[in-house]
Tab-separated table of C-alpha atoms and ligand atoms in Angstrom:
chain	number	residue	atom	x	y	z
A	1	UNK	CA	0.000	0.000	0.000
A	2	UNK	CA	1.371	3.415	-0.807
A	3	UNK	CA	1.439	5.961	1.950
A	4	UNK	CA	-1.083	8.228	0.262
A	5	UNK	CA	-3.722	5.527	0.140
A	6	UNK	CA	-3.647	4.864	3.892
A	7	UNK	CA	-6.036	7.682	4.599
A	8	UNK	CA	-7.457	10.668	2.804
A	9	UNK	CA	-6.951	12.828	5.856
A	10	UNK	CA	-3.930	14.201	7.611
A	11	UNK	CA	-3.460	16.089	10.847
A	12	UNK	CA	-3.995	19.794	10.039
A	13	UNK	CA	-0.954	21.947	9.280
A	14	UNK	CA	0.952	22.910	12.396
A	15	UNK	CA	-0.418	19.988	14.410
A	16	UNK	CA	0.765	16.468	15.054
A	17	UNK	CA	-0.542	13.335	16.718
A	18	UNK	CA	0.863	11.822	19.866
A	19	UNK	CA	1.160	8.114	19.312
A	20	UNK	CA	2.792	5.250	21.221
A	21	UNK	CA	5.503	4.850	22.254
A	22	UNK	CA	6.424	8.578	22.199
A	23	UNK	CA	3.061	9.609	23.648
A	24	UNK	CA	4.158	7.964	26.922
A	25	UNK	CA	6.933	10.552	27.164
A	26	UNK	CA	4.355	13.368	26.968
A	27	UNK	CA	2.335	11.831	29.758
A	28	UNK	CA	5.474	11.478	31.864
A	29	UNK	CA	6.435	15.113	31.217
A	30	UNK	CA	2.986	16.353	32.246
A	31	UNK	CA	3.196	14.203	35.344
A	32	UNK	CA	6.694	15.441	36.212
A	33	UNK	CA	5.733	19.095	35.797
A	34	UNK	CA	2.585	18.770	37.868
A	35	UNK	CA	4.035	16.616	40.688
A	36	UNK	CA	5.926	19.478	42.402
A	37	UNK	CA	2.794	21.657	42.134
A	38	UNK	CA	0.594	19.048	43.763
A	39	UNK	CA	3.118	18.756	46.586
A	40	UNK	CA	2.908	22.520	47.078
A	41	UNK	CA	-0.845	22.789	47.562
A	42	UNK	CA	-1.937	23.554	43.991
A	43	UNK	CA	-5.338	22.076	43.120
A	44	UNK	CA	-6.258	20.861	39.639
A	45	UNK	CA	-8.473	23.061	37.493
A	46	UNK	CA	-9.893	22.364	34.048
A	47	UNK	CA	-11.562	25.000	31.918
A	48	UNK	CA	-13.244	24.851	28.494
A	49	UNK	CA	-11.179	24.762	25.322
A	50	UNK	CA	-12.886	27.957	24.175
A	51	UNK	CA	-13.887	31.206	25.841
A	52	UNK	CA	-15.379	34.540	24.892
A	53	UNK	CA	-13.019	36.424	22.613
A	54	UNK	CA	-13.163	39.455	24.895
A	55	UNK	CA	-11.655	37.535	27.790
A	56	UNK	CA	-8.486	37.206	25.772
A	57	UNK	CA	-8.504	40.613	24.115
A	58	UNK	CA	-8.990	42.316	27.465
A	59	UNK	CA	-6.803	39.921	29.400
A	60	UNK	CA	-3.930	38.979	27.119
A	61	UNK	CA	-3.913	42.386	25.458
A	62	UNK	CA	-5.428	44.080	22.443
A	63	UNK	CA	-1.999	44.818	20.962
A	64	UNK	CA	-0.378	41.412	21.300
A	65	UNK	CA	0.323	39.074	18.393
A	66	UNK	CA	-1.615	36.399	20.235
A	67	UNK	CA	-4.825	38.425	20.093
A	68	UNK	CA	-4.423	40.341	16.837
A	69	UNK	CA	-2.979	37.611	14.638
A	70	UNK	CA	-3.042	34.225	16.282
A	71	UNK	CA	-6.484	33.590	17.725
A	72	UNK	CA	-8.790	30.989	16.236
A	73	UNK	CA	-12.245	32.495	16.461
A	74	UNK	CA	-15.318	30.308	16.156
A	75	UNK	CA	-18.571	30.825	14.371
A	76	UNK	CA	-21.669	29.649	16.166
A	77	UNK	CA	-24.936	28.800	14.495
A	78	UNK	CA	-27.129	30.775	16.847
A	79	UNK	CA	-26.842	32.471	20.240
A	80	UNK	CA	-26.433	35.855	18.648
A	81	UNK	CA	-23.448	37.939	19.367
A	82	UNK	CA	-21.318	35.824	21.675
A	83	UNK	CA	-17.941	35.608	20.006
A	84	UNK	CA	-15.816	32.648	20.996
A	85	UNK	CA	-12.185	31.731	20.446
A	86	UNK	CA	-10.106	28.630	21.039
A	87	UNK	CA	-7.954	29.387	24.049
A	88	UNK	CA	-4.505	30.671	23.080
A	89	UNK	CA	-3.219	30.530	26.672
A	90	UNK	CA	-4.353	29.446	30.120
A	91	UNK	CA	-4.067	32.283	32.620
A	92	UNK	CA	-7.079	34.366	31.607
A	93	UNK	CA	-9.345	31.288	31.602
A	94	UNK	CA	-8.143	30.047	34.982
A	95	UNK	CA	-8.591	33.462	36.561
A	96	UNK	CA	-12.050	33.732	34.974
A	97	UNK	CA	-12.975	30.325	36.416
A	98	UNK	CA	-11.667	31.220	39.889
A	99	UNK	CA	-13.646	34.481	39.884
A	100	UNK	CA	-16.779	32.801	38.567
A	101	UNK	CA	-16.633	30.169	41.332
A	102	UNK	CA	-15.802	32.848	43.939
A	103	UNK	CA	-12.739	30.890	45.012
A	104	UNK	CA	-11.136	34.167	46.042
A	105	UNK	CA	-13.914	34.767	48.562
A	106	UNK	CA	-13.371	31.525	50.488
A	107	UNK	CA	-11.001	33.353	52.810
A	108	UNK	CA	-7.952	31.368	51.872
A	109	UNK	CA	-5.726	33.411	49.614
A	110	UNK	CA	-3.785	32.733	47.541
A	111	UNK	CA	-5.939	30.372	45.517
A	112	UNK	CA	-3.393	27.975	44.045
A	113	UNK	CA	-4.366	26.110	40.871
A	114	UNK	CA	-2.628	24.006	38.251
A	115	UNK	CA	-3.809	22.885	34.836
A	116	UNK	CA	-2.777	20.869	31.831
A	117	UNK	CA	-4.206	21.083	28.356
A	118	UNK	CA	-4.192	22.062	24.710
A	119	UNK	CA	-3.756	25.623	23.437
A	120	UNK	CA	-4.210	27.010	19.965
A	121	UNK	CA	-2.402	29.769	18.111
A	122	UNK	CA	-2.432	30.495	14.431
A	123	UNK	CA	1.336	30.702	14.034
A	124	UNK	CA	3.745	29.973	11.222
A	125	UNK	CA	4.556	26.347	12.002
A	126	UNK	CA	8.137	25.247	12.464
A	127	UNK	CA	9.996	22.888	14.764
A	128	UNK	CA	8.886	23.694	18.301
A	129	UNK	CA	6.142	26.054	17.136
A	130	UNK	CA	2.767	24.537	16.479
A	131	UNK	CA	-0.822	25.645	16.033
A	132	UNK	CA	-1.947	23.175	18.617
A	133	UNK	CA	0.378	22.681	21.563
A	134	UNK	CA	0.285	21.545	25.118
A	135	UNK	CA	1.094	23.328	28.359
A	136	UNK	CA	1.101	22.584	32.044
A	137	UNK	CA	0.535	25.748	34.033
A	138	UNK	CA	0.124	27.072	37.548
A	139	UNK	CA	-1.496	30.190	38.965
A	140	UNK	CA	-1.384	31.582	42.503
A	141	UNK	CA	-4.213	34.081	42.748
A	142	UNK	CA	-4.757	36.813	45.297
A	143	UNK	CA	-1.478	37.403	47.133
A	144	UNK	CA	1.398	39.776	46.734
A	145	UNK	CA	4.373	38.094	48.299
A	146	UNK	CA	7.847	37.656	46.829
A	147	UNK	CA	7.933	34.177	48.366
A	148	UNK	CA	5.023	33.192	46.126
A	149	UNK	CA	6.861	34.304	42.984
A	150	UNK	CA	9.932	32.433	44.229
A	151	UNK	CA	7.858	29.343	45.060
A	152	UNK	CA	6.514	29.081	41.533
A	153	UNK	CA	9.908	29.562	39.931
A	154	UNK	CA	11.471	26.964	42.244
A	155	UNK	CA	8.686	24.482	41.439
A	156	UNK	CA	9.319	24.893	37.704
A	157	UNK	CA	13.068	24.429	38.182
A	158	UNK	CA	12.421	21.322	40.290
A	159	UNK	CA	10.125	19.958	37.585
A	160	UNK	CA	12.767	20.371	34.878
A	161	UNK	CA	15.415	18.874	37.157
A	162	UNK	CA	13.256	15.878	38.036
A	163	UNK	CA	13.065	15.145	34.308
A	164	UNK	CA	16.853	15.193	34.133
A	165	UNK	CA	17.079	18.424	32.113
A	166	UNK	CA	20.288	20.365	32.645
A	167	UNK	CA	20.810	22.727	29.769
A	168	UNK	CA	18.107	25.274	30.626
A	169	UNK	CA	18.528	28.836	31.864
A	170	UNK	CA	16.228	31.065	33.841
A	171	UNK	CA	15.941	34.685	32.701
A	172	UNK	CA	14.495	37.097	35.219
A	173	UNK	CA	13.229	40.654	35.070
A	174	UNK	CA	10.866	43.066	36.783
A	175	UNK	CA	8.383	45.021	34.691
A	176	UNK	CA	7.474	47.462	37.452
A	177	UNK	CA	3.956	48.274	38.551
A	178	UNK	CA	1.290	50.898	38.018
A	179	UNK	CA	3.373	53.377	40.028
A	180	UNK	CA	6.610	53.270	38.085
A	181	UNK	CA	5.800	51.763	34.712
A	182	UNK	CA	3.859	54.697	33.204
A	183	UNK	CA	6.784	57.111	33.604
A	184	UNK	CA	9.181	54.545	32.197
A	185	UNK	CA	6.815	53.808	29.326
A	186	UNK	CA	6.743	57.492	28.408
A	187	UNK	CA	10.543	57.778	28.581
A	188	UNK	CA	10.917	54.692	26.401
A	189	UNK	CA	8.404	56.019	23.874
A	190	UNK	CA	10.362	59.275	23.592
A	191	UNK	CA	13.468	57.258	22.824
A	192	UNK	CA	11.779	54.873	20.371
A	193	UNK	CA	9.993	57.580	18.395
A	194	UNK	CA	13.396	58.869	17.228
A	195	UNK	CA	14.439	55.516	15.756
A	196	UNK	CA	14.217	54.268	12.199
A	197	UNK	CA	11.410	51.710	12.481
A	198	UNK	CA	8.851	50.157	10.141
A	199	UNK	CA	5.168	51.083	10.400
A	200	UNK	CA	4.146	48.025	12.415
A	201	UNK	CA	6.843	48.661	14.963
A	202	UNK	CA	5.940	52.356	15.129
A	203	UNK	CA	2.400	51.363	15.963
A	204	UNK	CA	3.732	49.077	18.640
A	205	UNK	CA	5.714	51.987	20.086
A	206	UNK	CA	2.410	53.759	20.661
A	207	UNK	CA	0.453	50.785	21.998
A	208	UNK	CA	2.980	48.647	23.830
A	209	UNK	CA	6.482	50.131	23.658
A	210	UNK	CA	8.007	47.612	26.079
A	211	UNK	CA	7.489	44.862	23.544
A	212	UNK	CA	9.786	46.642	21.113
A	213	UNK	CA	12.645	45.797	23.485
A	214	UNK	CA	11.840	42.149	22.873
A	215	UNK	CA	12.060	42.493	19.072
A	216	UNK	CA	14.398	39.775	17.854
A	217	UNK	CA	15.427	41.530	14.607
A	218	UNK	CA	18.995	42.740	14.556
A	219	UNK	CA	18.117	45.969	12.751
A	220	UNK	CA	15.892	46.872	15.693
A	221	UNK	CA	18.188	45.536	18.408
A	222	UNK	CA	21.104	47.599	17.052
A	223	UNK	CA	19.163	50.798	17.572
A	224	UNK	CA	18.191	49.932	21.108
A	225	UNK	CA	21.621	50.562	22.587
A	226	UNK	CA	21.198	53.380	25.053
A	227	UNK	CA	17.444	52.842	25.422
A	228	UNK	CA	16.181	53.722	28.899
A	229	UNK	CA	15.992	50.568	30.980
A	230	UNK	CA	13.191	49.789	33.372
A	231	UNK	CA	15.732	48.739	35.989
A	232	UNK	CA	16.678	52.419	36.354
A	233	UNK	CA	13.048	53.495	36.673
A	234	UNK	CA	11.683	50.948	39.159
A	235	UNK	CA	10.039	52.489	42.213
A	236	UNK	CA	11.386	51.583	45.646
A	237	UNK	CA	8.584	49.087	46.311
A	238	UNK	CA	9.245	47.233	43.039
A	239	UNK	CA	13.002	47.264	43.616
A	240	UNK	CA	12.601	45.872	47.099
A	241	UNK	CA	10.123	43.240	45.904
A	242	UNK	CA	12.410	42.120	43.101
A	243	UNK	CA	15.411	41.989	45.394
A	244	UNK	CA	13.519	39.689	47.742
A	245	UNK	CA	12.540	37.351	44.899
A	246	UNK	CA	16.181	37.217	43.818
A	247	UNK	CA	17.372	36.505	47.363
A	248	UNK	CA	14.846	33.710	47.880
A	249	UNK	CA	15.857	32.095	44.601
A	250	UNK	CA	19.522	32.310	45.494
A	251	UNK	CA	18.843	30.804	48.924
A	252	UNK	CA	17.063	27.893	47.192
A	253	UNK	CA	20.096	27.321	44.963
A	254	UNK	CA	18.280	28.466	41.830
A	255	UNK	CA	20.569	30.111	39.293
A	256	UNK	CA	19.131	32.949	37.215
A	257	UNK	CA	20.268	35.626	34.807
A	258	UNK	CA	18.989	39.163	35.035
A	259	UNK	CA	17.576	40.046	31.636
A	260	UNK	CA	16.346	43.605	31.593
A	261	UNK	CA	14.978	43.237	28.058
A	262	UNK	CA	12.721	40.335	28.944
A	263	UNK	CA	9.162	41.534	28.288
A	264	UNK	CA	7.238	38.490	26.981
A	265	UNK	CA	4.342	38.423	24.587
A	266	UNK	CA	1.401	38.995	26.903
A	267	UNK	CA	0.386	42.399	28.178
A	268	UNK	CA	-0.782	41.473	31.627
A	269	UNK	CA	2.568	41.055	33.334
A	270	UNK	CA	3.699	43.329	36.174
A	271	UNK	CA	6.787	43.118	38.386
A	272	UNK	CA	8.341	39.627	38.297
A	273	UNK	CA	8.665	38.200	34.780
A	274	UNK	CA	10.680	35.157	33.826
A	275	UNK	CA	11.377	32.776	31.032
A	276	UNK	CA	13.080	29.406	30.831
A	277	UNK	CA	15.171	28.971	27.712
A	278	UNK	CA	16.910	25.884	26.435
A	279	UNK	CA	20.060	25.817	24.353
A	280	UNK	CA	19.125	22.825	22.211
A	281	UNK	CA	15.989	24.125	20.516
A	282	UNK	CA	17.181	26.570	17.879
A	283	UNK	CA	15.058	29.665	17.424
A	284	UNK	CA	12.102	28.485	19.535
A	285	UNK	CA	14.232	28.432	22.663
A	286	UNK	CA	11.579	29.343	25.273
A	287	UNK	CA	10.456	26.204	27.060
A	288	UNK	CA	8.340	28.014	29.623
A	289	UNK	CA	7.624	31.340	31.181
A	290	UNK	CA	5.443	33.394	33.411
A	291	UNK	CA	5.240	36.225	35.836
A	292	UNK	CA	3.134	38.380	38.047
A	293	UNK	CA	-0.127	39.836	36.733
A	294	UNK	CA	-1.435	42.094	39.469
A	295	UNK	CA	-3.870	43.971	37.236
A	296	UNK	CA	-5.430	41.132	35.223
A	297	UNK	CA	-8.347	40.428	37.538
A	298	UNK	CA	-9.529	44.025	37.324
A	299	UNK	CA	-9.027	44.029	33.555
A	300	UNK	CA	-11.540	41.198	33.233
A	301	UNK	CA	-14.023	42.734	35.643
A	302	UNK	CA	-12.929	41.201	38.951
A	303	UNK	CA	-11.653	42.753	42.178
A	304	UNK	CA	-7.985	43.601	42.727
A	305	UNK	CA	-6.247	40.239	43.030
A	306	UNK	CA	-2.485	40.370	42.688
A	307	UNK	CA	-1.388	37.040	41.220
A	308	UNK	CA	1.501	35.160	39.705
A	309	UNK	CA	1.776	32.135	37.438
A	310	UNK	CA	3.610	30.272	34.730
A	311	UNK	CA	3.057	27.902	31.838
A	312	UNK	CA	5.595	25.368	30.654
A	313	UNK	CA	5.381	24.037	27.114
A	314	UNK	CA	5.109	20.260	27.030
A	315	UNK	CA	6.059	19.923	23.338
A	316	UNK	CA	9.220	21.957	23.770
A	317	UNK	CA	10.138	20.202	27.015
A	318	UNK	CA	10.018	16.919	25.093
A	319	UNK	CA	12.223	18.459	22.375
A	320	UNK	CA	14.630	19.689	25.066
A	321	UNK	CA	14.839	16.176	26.523
A	322	UNK	CA	15.593	14.826	23.046
A	323	UNK	CA	18.225	17.512	22.487
A	324	UNK	CA	19.973	16.513	25.712
A	325	UNK	CA	19.624	12.811	24.951
A	326	UNK	CA	17.670	12.251	28.167
A	327	UNK	CA	15.727	8.993	28.182
A	328	UNK	CA	13.027	8.988	30.816
A	329	UNK	CA	12.585	5.881	32.879
A	330	UNK	CA	9.045	5.036	31.920
A	331	UNK	CA	7.045	2.288	33.584
A	332	UNK	CA	6.883	-0.781	31.331
A	333	UNK	CA	3.766	-0.655	29.173
A	334	UNK	CA	3.569	-4.427	29.453
A	335	UNK	CA	5.290	-6.518	32.126
A	336	UNK	CA	3.757	-9.896	31.338
A	337	UNK	CA	2.526	-11.218	27.990
A	338	UNK	CA	0.305	-14.290	27.896
A	339	UNK	CA	0.649	-16.826	25.070
A	340	UNK	CA	-2.025	-19.549	24.984
A	341	UNK	CA	-1.629	-22.682	22.888
A	342	UNK	CA	-5.100	-23.992	22.162
A	343	UNK	CA	-8.647	-23.045	23.119
A	344	UNK	CA	-8.660	-24.325	26.668
A	345	UNK	CA	-5.380	-22.501	27.354
A	346	UNK	CA	-6.927	-19.296	25.942
A	347	UNK	CA	-9.735	-19.528	28.453
A	348	UNK	CA	-7.438	-20.224	31.425
A	349	UNK	CA	-4.775	-17.673	30.486
A	350	UNK	CA	-7.337	-14.973	29.768
A	351	UNK	CA	-8.572	-15.487	33.331
A	352	UNK	CA	-5.017	-15.203	34.680
A	353	UNK	CA	-4.441	-12.041	32.632
A	354	UNK	CA	-7.424	-10.413	34.308
A	355	UNK	CA	-6.195	-11.557	37.707
A	356	UNK	CA	-2.708	-10.149	37.104
A	357	UNK	CA	-4.125	-6.828	35.912
A	358	UNK	CA	-6.362	-6.568	38.935
A	359	UNK	CA	-3.277	-7.187	41.081
A	360	UNK	CA	-1.611	-4.212	39.380
A	361	UNK	CA	0.657	-6.044	36.933
A	362	UNK	CA	0.625	-4.607	33.394
A	363	UNK	CA	-0.350	-7.631	31.350
A	364	UNK	CA	-1.286	-8.271	27.731
A	365	UNK	CA	-2.546	-11.230	25.773
A	366	UNK	CA	-1.917	-12.767	22.341
A	367	UNK	CA	-5.226	-11.864	20.732
A	368	UNK	CA	-6.385	-13.040	17.351
A	369	UNK	CA	-5.573	-16.736	17.648
A	370	UNK	CA	-1.887	-16.392	16.704
A	371	UNK	CA	0.361	-19.437	16.436
A	372	UNK	CA	3.191	-19.880	18.933
A	373	UNK	CA	5.863	-18.248	16.771
A	374	UNK	CA	3.864	-15.115	16.055
A	375	UNK	CA	2.590	-14.909	19.603
A	376	UNK	CA	6.153	-15.038	20.964
A	377	UNK	CA	7.118	-12.294	18.515
A	378	UNK	CA	4.308	-10.161	19.906
A	379	UNK	CA	5.493	-10.945	23.428
A	380	UNK	CA	8.985	-9.730	22.561
A	381	UNK	CA	7.728	-6.617	20.775
A	382	UNK	CA	5.536	-5.698	23.712
A	383	UNK	CA	8.639	-5.123	25.807
A	384	UNK	CA	7.327	-7.498	28.480
A	385	UNK	CA	9.923	-9.047	30.753
A	386	UNK	CA	7.931	-12.279	31.159
A	387	UNK	CA	5.803	-14.500	28.975
A	388	UNK	CA	3.136	-16.729	30.431
A	389	UNK	CA	2.834	-19.743	28.125
A	390	UNK	CA	0.434	-22.643	28.500
A	391	UNK	CA	-0.504	-25.639	26.358
A	392	UNK	CA	-2.652	-28.705	26.946
A	393	UNK	CA	0.004	-30.582	28.928
A	394	UNK	CA	0.507	-27.644	31.278
A	395	UNK	CA	-3.215	-27.347	31.868
A	396	UNK	CA	-3.444	-31.050	32.661
A	397	UNK	CA	-0.797	-30.476	35.339
A	398	UNK	CA	-2.482	-27.319	36.622
A	399	UNK	CA	0.484	-25.105	35.727
A	400	UNK	CA	1.557	-22.388	33.294
A	401	UNK	CA	5.112	-21.722	32.143
A	402	UNK	CA	6.565	-18.422	33.353
A	403	UNK	CA	9.356	-17.514	30.953
A	404	UNK	CA	11.902	-14.787	31.602
A	405	UNK	CA	12.313	-13.249	28.139
A	406	UNK	CA	15.671	-11.725	29.075
A	407	UNK	CA	17.437	-14.794	30.431
A	408	UNK	CA	15.346	-17.416	28.627
A	409	UNK	CA	14.780	-19.239	31.928
A	410	UNK	CA	11.433	-20.898	32.347
A	411	UNK	CA	9.594	-22.411	35.256
A	412	UNK	CA	6.278	-24.169	35.813
A	413	UNK	CA	3.963	-22.231	38.105
A	414	UNK	CA	0.653	-23.484	39.553
A	415	UNK	CA	-2.371	-21.388	38.451
A	416	UNK	CA	-3.145	-20.066	41.896
A	417	UNK	CA	0.384	-18.798	42.570
A	418	UNK	CA	0.901	-16.935	39.281
A	419	UNK	CA	0.437	-13.476	40.790
A	420	UNK	CA	2.875	-14.045	43.638
A	421	UNK	CA	5.400	-15.808	41.383
A	422	UNK	CA	5.354	-12.924	38.918
A	423	UNK	CA	5.799	-10.455	41.761
A	424	UNK	CA	8.772	-12.290	43.231
A	425	UNK	CA	10.320	-12.856	39.795
A	426	UNK	CA	10.063	-9.092	39.203
A	427	UNK	CA	12.265	-8.634	42.271
B	501	AMP	P1	3.420	31.708	26.532
B	501	AMP	O1	1.989	31.369	26.875
B	501	AMP	O2	3.551	32.375	25.209
B	501	AMP	O3	4.113	32.392	27.652
B	501	AMP	O4	4.149	30.318	26.337
B	501	AMP	C1	4.526	29.484	27.389
B	501	AMP	C2	5.228	28.276	26.796
B	501	AMP	O5	4.328	27.566	25.959
B	501	AMP	C3	6.376	28.635	25.881
B	501	AMP	O6	7.555	28.816	26.623
B	501	AMP	C4	6.447	27.427	24.988
B	501	AMP	O7	7.170	26.384	25.612
B	501	AMP	C5	5.015	27.008	24.866
B	501	AMP	N1	4.452	27.513	23.592
B	501	AMP	C6	3.893	28.721	23.347
B	501	AMP	N2	3.472	28.814	22.069
B	501	AMP	C7	3.787	27.628	21.485
B	501	AMP	C8	3.604	27.084	20.172
B	501	AMP	N3	3.017	27.771	19.194
B	501	AMP	N4	4.051	25.821	19.936
B	501	AMP	C9	4.643	25.096	20.917
B	501	AMP	N5	4.815	25.556	22.160
B	501	AMP	C10	4.405	26.802	22.456
């Protein structure tokens, strides 16, 4: 069969399927990122895959690429004017959900939540940049405390480390707050207006000048030498706050680099902002990022709730693991594979398979009436350490053969001791 005739359909451009065995790595990455969060009191939250467009345009920012160019908007058959979009990021939705459920009124701030899911951006696809991608994220809502910013950063670092990643760096900046940022913004605009910039960038100077600092093009970067830096404009409160975050990170043994040009692509950030970058990913080097968003709740109609959060990209974390040659120790998909020879053996072994599974042993079965040779091939391909083989003679003796597929050793095991024999053979 030629490849084209397998199916008329393909995964849409910029998307890909997760299939075994690689899909197991994605599950393990999600698990590893969320484990430190669960140990730190973050509760799981799940929100819809789509929200009202305005949540994102007000929350993420009217001037950001995410909102102006990358959102997938949906058409609905009825229900009038409600405009919906596939979620391009998680923070606005999670905050919306927390507000809607009044979690912030339960008298236990901060509300700490974690999530895992799919996000959608209409981007130019390339390695590490997809139109459908996966993030695990965390939000701590309703507290202004440098220890909370530090906690989240430490939890992300611990997640990467638990996966065995080494070659990542943490970039750290403060974007100031509503006291000091406006004056800085004006000073930066004065500087930027004198530069030789294209029309799009000029517009950005007027709407969101800080993002111009983040422009990756060399022609722009060259002109930014001598630009006023936020560091020199931070108010005392922001300086003190940032210093405390830095001290707490240092005390926890977390290395970081001060990056005063780090702005990030979402408008809602205030004060602490950070990004994790990885050296092995080429141009899409950001594996995760986040920061404080003290004004977001009010922007979407809620009360003042200073908050901080991050999202780590699962796809890029997997690429980073590949780039470092890290092989995760995944639990065996199949530990025991049962090979029946004959109908009576099928019935008996199928019963034992169920028993083993119920006892927590990952077990599979040679389905489809395969002959011995093919069934043993399947056993080997499954990655199982043991095969459970039985023919008529074994059944007559009330035993099955437990074969160690690594050493080739085999032993007869009575039916009713199979579970314990497998357990002790596993060591
Ligand atoms: P952001 O929401 O833009 O701060 O992104 C957080 C993380 O999500 C990034 O550091 C990436 O790891 C991941 N990410 C964002 N956009 C994409 C994309 N288009 N494809 C793959 N991963 C992405």
